[in-house]
Tab-separated table of C-alpha atoms in Angstrom:
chain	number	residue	atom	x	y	z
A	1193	UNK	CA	146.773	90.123	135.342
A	1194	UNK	CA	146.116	93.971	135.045
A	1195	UNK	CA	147.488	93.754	131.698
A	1196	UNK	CA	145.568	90.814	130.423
A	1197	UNK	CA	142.110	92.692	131.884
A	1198	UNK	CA	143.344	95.947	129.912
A	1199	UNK	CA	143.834	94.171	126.597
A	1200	UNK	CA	140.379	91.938	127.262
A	1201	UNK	CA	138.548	95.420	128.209
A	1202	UNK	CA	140.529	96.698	124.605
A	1203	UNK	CA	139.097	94.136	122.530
A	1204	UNK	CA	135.543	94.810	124.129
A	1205	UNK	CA	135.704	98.313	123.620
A	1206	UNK	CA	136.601	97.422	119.975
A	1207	UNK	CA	133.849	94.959	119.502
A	1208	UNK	CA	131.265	97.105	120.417
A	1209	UNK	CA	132.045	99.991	118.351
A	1210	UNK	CA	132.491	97.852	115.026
A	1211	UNK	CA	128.973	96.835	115.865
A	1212	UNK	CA	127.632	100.185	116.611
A	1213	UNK	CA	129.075	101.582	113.158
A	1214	UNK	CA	127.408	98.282	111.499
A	1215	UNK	CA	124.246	99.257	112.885
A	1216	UNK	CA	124.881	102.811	112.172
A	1217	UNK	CA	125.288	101.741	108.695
A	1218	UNK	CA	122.719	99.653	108.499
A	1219	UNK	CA	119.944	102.720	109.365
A	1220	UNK	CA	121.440	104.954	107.264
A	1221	UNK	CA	121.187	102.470	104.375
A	1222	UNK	CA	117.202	101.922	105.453
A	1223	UNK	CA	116.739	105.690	105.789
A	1224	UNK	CA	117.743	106.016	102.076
A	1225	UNK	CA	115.113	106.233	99.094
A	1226	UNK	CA	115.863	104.923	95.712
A	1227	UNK	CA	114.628	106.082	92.578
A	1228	UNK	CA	114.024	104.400	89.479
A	1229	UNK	CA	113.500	106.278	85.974
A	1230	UNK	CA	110.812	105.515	83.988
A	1231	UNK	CA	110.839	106.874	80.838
A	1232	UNK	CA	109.899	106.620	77.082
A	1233	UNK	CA	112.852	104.482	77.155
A	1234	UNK	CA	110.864	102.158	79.141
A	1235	UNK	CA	107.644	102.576	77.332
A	1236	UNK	CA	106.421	105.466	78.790
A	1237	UNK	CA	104.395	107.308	75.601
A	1238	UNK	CA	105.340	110.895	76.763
A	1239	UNK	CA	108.317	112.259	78.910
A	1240	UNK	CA	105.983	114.822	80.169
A	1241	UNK	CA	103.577	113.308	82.792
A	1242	UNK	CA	100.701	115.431	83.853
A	1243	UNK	CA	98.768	113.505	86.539
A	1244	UNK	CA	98.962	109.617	88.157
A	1245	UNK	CA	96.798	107.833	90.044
A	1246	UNK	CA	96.469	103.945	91.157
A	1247	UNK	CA	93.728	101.745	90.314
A	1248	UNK	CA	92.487	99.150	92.473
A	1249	UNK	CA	94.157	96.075	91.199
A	1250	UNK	CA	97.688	98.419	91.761
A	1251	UNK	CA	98.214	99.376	88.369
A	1252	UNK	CA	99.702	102.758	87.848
A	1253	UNK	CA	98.219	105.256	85.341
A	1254	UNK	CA	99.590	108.254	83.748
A	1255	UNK	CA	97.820	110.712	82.158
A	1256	UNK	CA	100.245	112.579	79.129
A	1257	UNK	CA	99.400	114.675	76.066
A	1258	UNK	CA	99.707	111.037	73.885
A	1259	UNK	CA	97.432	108.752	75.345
A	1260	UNK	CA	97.061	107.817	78.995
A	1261	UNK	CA	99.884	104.797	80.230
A	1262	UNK	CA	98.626	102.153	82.377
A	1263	UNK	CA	101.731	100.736	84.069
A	1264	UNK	CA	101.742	97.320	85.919
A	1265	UNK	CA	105.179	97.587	86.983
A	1266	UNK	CA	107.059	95.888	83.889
A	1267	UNK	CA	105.059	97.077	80.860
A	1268	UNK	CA	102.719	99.743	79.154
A	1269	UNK	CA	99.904	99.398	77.882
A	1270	UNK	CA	99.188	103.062	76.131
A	1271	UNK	CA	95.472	104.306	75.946
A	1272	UNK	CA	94.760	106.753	72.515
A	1273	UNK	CA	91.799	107.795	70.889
A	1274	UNK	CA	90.740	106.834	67.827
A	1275	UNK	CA	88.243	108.883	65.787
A	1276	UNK	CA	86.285	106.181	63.983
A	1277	UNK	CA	85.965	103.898	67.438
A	1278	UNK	CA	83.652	105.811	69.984
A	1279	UNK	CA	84.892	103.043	72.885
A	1280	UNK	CA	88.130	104.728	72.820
A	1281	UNK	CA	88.964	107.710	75.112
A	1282	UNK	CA	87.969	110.857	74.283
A	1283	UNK	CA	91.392	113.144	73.686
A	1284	UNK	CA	95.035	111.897	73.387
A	1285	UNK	CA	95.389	114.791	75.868
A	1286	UNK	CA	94.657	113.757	80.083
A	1287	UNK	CA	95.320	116.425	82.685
A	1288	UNK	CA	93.594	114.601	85.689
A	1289	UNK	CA	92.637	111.405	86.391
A	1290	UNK	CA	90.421	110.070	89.745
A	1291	UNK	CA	89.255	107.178	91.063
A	1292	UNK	CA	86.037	107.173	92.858
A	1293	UNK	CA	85.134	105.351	95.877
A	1294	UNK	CA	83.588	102.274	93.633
A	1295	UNK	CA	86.892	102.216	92.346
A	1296	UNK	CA	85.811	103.278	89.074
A	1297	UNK	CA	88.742	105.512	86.917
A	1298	UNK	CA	88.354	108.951	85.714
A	1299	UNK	CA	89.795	110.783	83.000
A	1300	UNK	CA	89.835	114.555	82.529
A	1301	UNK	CA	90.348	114.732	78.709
A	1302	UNK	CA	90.427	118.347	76.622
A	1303	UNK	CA	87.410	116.707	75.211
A	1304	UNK	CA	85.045	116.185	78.344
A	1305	UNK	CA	85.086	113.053	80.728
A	1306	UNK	CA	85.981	109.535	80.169
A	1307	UNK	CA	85.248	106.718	82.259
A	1308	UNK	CA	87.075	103.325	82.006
A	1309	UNK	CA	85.495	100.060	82.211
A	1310	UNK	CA	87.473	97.471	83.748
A	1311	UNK	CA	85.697	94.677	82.691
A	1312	UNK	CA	85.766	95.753	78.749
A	1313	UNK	CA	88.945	97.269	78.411
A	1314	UNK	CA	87.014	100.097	76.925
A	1315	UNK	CA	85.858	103.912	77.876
A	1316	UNK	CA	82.928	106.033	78.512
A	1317	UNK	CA	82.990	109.227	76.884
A	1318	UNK	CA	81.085	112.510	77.755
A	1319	UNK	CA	81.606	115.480	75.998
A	1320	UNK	CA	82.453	118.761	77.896
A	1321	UNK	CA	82.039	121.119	74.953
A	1322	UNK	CA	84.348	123.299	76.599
A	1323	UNK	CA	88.054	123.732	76.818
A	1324	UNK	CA	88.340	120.292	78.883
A	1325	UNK	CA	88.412	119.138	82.682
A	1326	UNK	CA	91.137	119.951	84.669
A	1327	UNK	CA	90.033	118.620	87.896
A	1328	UNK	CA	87.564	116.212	89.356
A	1329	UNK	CA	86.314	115.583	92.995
A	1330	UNK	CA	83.586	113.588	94.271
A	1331	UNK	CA	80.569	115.486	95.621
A	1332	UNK	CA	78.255	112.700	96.630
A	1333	UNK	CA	79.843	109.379	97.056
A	1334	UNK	CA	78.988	107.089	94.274
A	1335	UNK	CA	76.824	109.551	92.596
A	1336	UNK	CA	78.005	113.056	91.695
A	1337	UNK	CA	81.282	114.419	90.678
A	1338	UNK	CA	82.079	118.063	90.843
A	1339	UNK	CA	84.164	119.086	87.431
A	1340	UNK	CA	86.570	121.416	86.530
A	1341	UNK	CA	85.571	122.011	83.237
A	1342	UNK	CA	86.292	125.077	81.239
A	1343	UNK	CA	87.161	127.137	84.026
A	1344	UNK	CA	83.756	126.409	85.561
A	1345	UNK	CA	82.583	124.229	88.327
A	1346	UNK	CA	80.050	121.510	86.907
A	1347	UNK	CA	78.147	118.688	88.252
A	1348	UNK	CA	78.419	115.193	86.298
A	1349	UNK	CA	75.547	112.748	87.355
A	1350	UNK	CA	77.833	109.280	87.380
A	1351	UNK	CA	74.437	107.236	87.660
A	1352	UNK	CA	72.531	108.471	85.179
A	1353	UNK	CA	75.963	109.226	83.251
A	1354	UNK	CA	74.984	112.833	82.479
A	1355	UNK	CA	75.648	116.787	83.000
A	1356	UNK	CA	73.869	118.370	85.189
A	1357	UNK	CA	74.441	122.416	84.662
A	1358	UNK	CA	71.255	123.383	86.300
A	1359	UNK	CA	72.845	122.175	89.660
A	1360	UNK	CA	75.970	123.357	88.537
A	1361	UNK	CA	78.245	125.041	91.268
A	1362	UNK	CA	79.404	128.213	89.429
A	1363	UNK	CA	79.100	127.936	85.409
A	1364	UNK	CA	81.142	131.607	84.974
A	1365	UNK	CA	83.851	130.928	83.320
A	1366	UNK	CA	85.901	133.547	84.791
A	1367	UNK	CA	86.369	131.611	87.788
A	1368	UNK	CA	89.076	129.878	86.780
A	1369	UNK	CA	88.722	126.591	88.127
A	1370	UNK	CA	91.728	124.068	87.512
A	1371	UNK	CA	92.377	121.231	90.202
A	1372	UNK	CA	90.229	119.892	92.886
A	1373	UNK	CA	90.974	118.163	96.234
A	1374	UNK	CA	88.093	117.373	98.658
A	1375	UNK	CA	88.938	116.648	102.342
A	1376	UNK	CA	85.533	115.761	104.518
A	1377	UNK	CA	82.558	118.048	104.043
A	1378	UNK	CA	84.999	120.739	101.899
A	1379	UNK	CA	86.625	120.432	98.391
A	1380	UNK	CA	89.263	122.759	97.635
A	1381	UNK	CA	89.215	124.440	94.114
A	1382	UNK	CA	92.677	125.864	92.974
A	1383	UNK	CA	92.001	128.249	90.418
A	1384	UNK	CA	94.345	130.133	87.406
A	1385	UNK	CA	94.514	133.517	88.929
A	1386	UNK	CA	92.152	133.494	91.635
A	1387	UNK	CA	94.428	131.953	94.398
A	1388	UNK	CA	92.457	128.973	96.514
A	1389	UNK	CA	88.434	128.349	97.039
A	1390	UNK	CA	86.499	126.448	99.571
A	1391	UNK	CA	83.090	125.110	98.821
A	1392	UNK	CA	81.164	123.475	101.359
A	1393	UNK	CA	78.849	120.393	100.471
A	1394	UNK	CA	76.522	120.854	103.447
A	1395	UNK	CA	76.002	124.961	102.586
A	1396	UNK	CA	76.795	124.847	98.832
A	1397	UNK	CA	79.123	128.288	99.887
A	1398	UNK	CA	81.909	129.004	97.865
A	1399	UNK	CA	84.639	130.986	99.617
A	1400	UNK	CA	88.278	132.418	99.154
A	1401	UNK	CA	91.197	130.971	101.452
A	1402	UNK	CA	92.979	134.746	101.967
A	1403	UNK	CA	95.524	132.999	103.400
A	1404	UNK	CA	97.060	131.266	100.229
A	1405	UNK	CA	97.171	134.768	98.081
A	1406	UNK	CA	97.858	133.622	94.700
A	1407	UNK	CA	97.810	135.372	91.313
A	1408	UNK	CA	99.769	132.743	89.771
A	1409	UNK	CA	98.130	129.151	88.225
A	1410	UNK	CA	97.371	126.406	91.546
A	1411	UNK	CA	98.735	123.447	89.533
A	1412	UNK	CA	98.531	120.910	92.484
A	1413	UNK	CA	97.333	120.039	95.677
A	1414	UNK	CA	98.001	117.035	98.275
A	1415	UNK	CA	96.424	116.835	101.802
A	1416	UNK	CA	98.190	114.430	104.280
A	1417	UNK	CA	98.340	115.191	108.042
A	1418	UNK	CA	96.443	117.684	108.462
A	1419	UNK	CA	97.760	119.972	105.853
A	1420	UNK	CA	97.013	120.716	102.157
A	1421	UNK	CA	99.682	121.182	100.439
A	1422	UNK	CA	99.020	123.641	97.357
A	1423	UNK	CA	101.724	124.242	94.249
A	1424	UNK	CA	102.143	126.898	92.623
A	1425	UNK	CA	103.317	128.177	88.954
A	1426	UNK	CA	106.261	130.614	90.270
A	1427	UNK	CA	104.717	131.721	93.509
A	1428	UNK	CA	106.028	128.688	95.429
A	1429	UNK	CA	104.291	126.250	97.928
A	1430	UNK	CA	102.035	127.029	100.295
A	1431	UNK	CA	101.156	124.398	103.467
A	1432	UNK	CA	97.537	125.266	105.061
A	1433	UNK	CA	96.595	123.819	108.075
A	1434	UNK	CA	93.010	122.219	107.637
A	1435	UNK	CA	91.340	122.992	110.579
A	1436	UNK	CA	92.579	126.239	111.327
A	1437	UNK	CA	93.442	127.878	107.322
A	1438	UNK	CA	96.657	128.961	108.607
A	1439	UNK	CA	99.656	128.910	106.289
């Protein structure tokens, strides 16, 4: 009998670490993260990809130097100007897009702004007369964008579809502005070569962060749990905490 209750106790034993490993397996499988490569193999119009953002039906857009890509999971449908049709966007070159809180989509073209109408399939061009926008944030929900235009921070009146330089933030163009991030009452302006800026909507102040000492380009930024997360062109990443500035 003490046999028999060894071998039965055996077999338990066995049972339960066959399951274990199964299980085991079965969260390391779930813990995993697949990637799929999307290329111009695929349909992609550029391998180089130099902003995305998701529009409110879930399509994917990419903004490229040919055209911008809007990607609905199985196709492309590629987004180029044409000279002779005005409803078309503005450069072949995008290096930002944003989408508002109407849901409308942004485009920061080498040629000014464009704005895409849903309903039309076509876009809304304003001319920057500058080098191009780099980065746009929303300064007043539904009504006034701050752009990163040039190197200079400009205000773009989205109801009355306009510029609005005489309540421009900073129109030097030695600033340097390139992306821009806002997070509550602040948006965060990484510059070329002047590290990190903070400009508050209720003040209008524009301030340095001293604690992400840059020289080199900010190329991106991404806040998520109570962090902003700011890239670098060969000085590496910074994380900033956003209520105290650390780093």
């Amino acid at each position: 009998m003490k046999l028999k209750h060894l071998l039965l106790l055996a077999i338990l034993a066995l049972n339960i670490f066959n399951i274990q490993a199964e299980n085991s397996q079965k969260d390391s499988h779930e813990d995993e993260i697949e990637f799929t490569n999307i290329s111009i193999q695929e349909g992609l119009s550029e391998s180089v990809v130099l902003a995305s953002c998701q529009d409110k039906l879930g399509h994917m857009w990419f903004a490229t130097q040919d055209g911008v890509n809007r990607y609905n999971g199985y196709d492309f449908i590629i987004y180029r100007n044409e000279p002779a049709d005005s409803t078309t966007i503005a450069d072949n070159i995008s290096k930002t897009i944003f989408r508002d809180s109407k849901d409308r989509m942004w485009f920061g073209t080498s040629k000014g702004l464009s704005l895409y109408d849903l309903g039309t399939d076509i876009f809304r061009n304003y001319p920057s007369f500058d080098e191009g926008v780099t980065g746009i944030a929303e300064l007043d929900e539904g009504k006034a964008l701050m752009v990163a235009s040039g190197g200079r921070l400009r205000l773009f009146n989205t109801e009355k579809g306009r510029w609005e330089d005489d309540k421009a933030v900073y129109l030097k163009e030695s600033l340097g502005a390139n992306i821009l991030i806002r997070h509550e009452g602040s948006i965060f302006v990484g510059t070329l070569h002047q590290g990190l800026l903070c400009y508050d909507i209720a003040t209008g102040e524009l301030t340095r962060i001293s604690q992400v000492a840059s020289s080199r380009p900010i190329q991106c930024m991404f806040a998520a749990d109570g962090h902003l997360w700011v890239g670098t062109e060969g000085d590496g990443l910074f994380r900033m905490s956003l209520k105290t500035k650390d780093t």
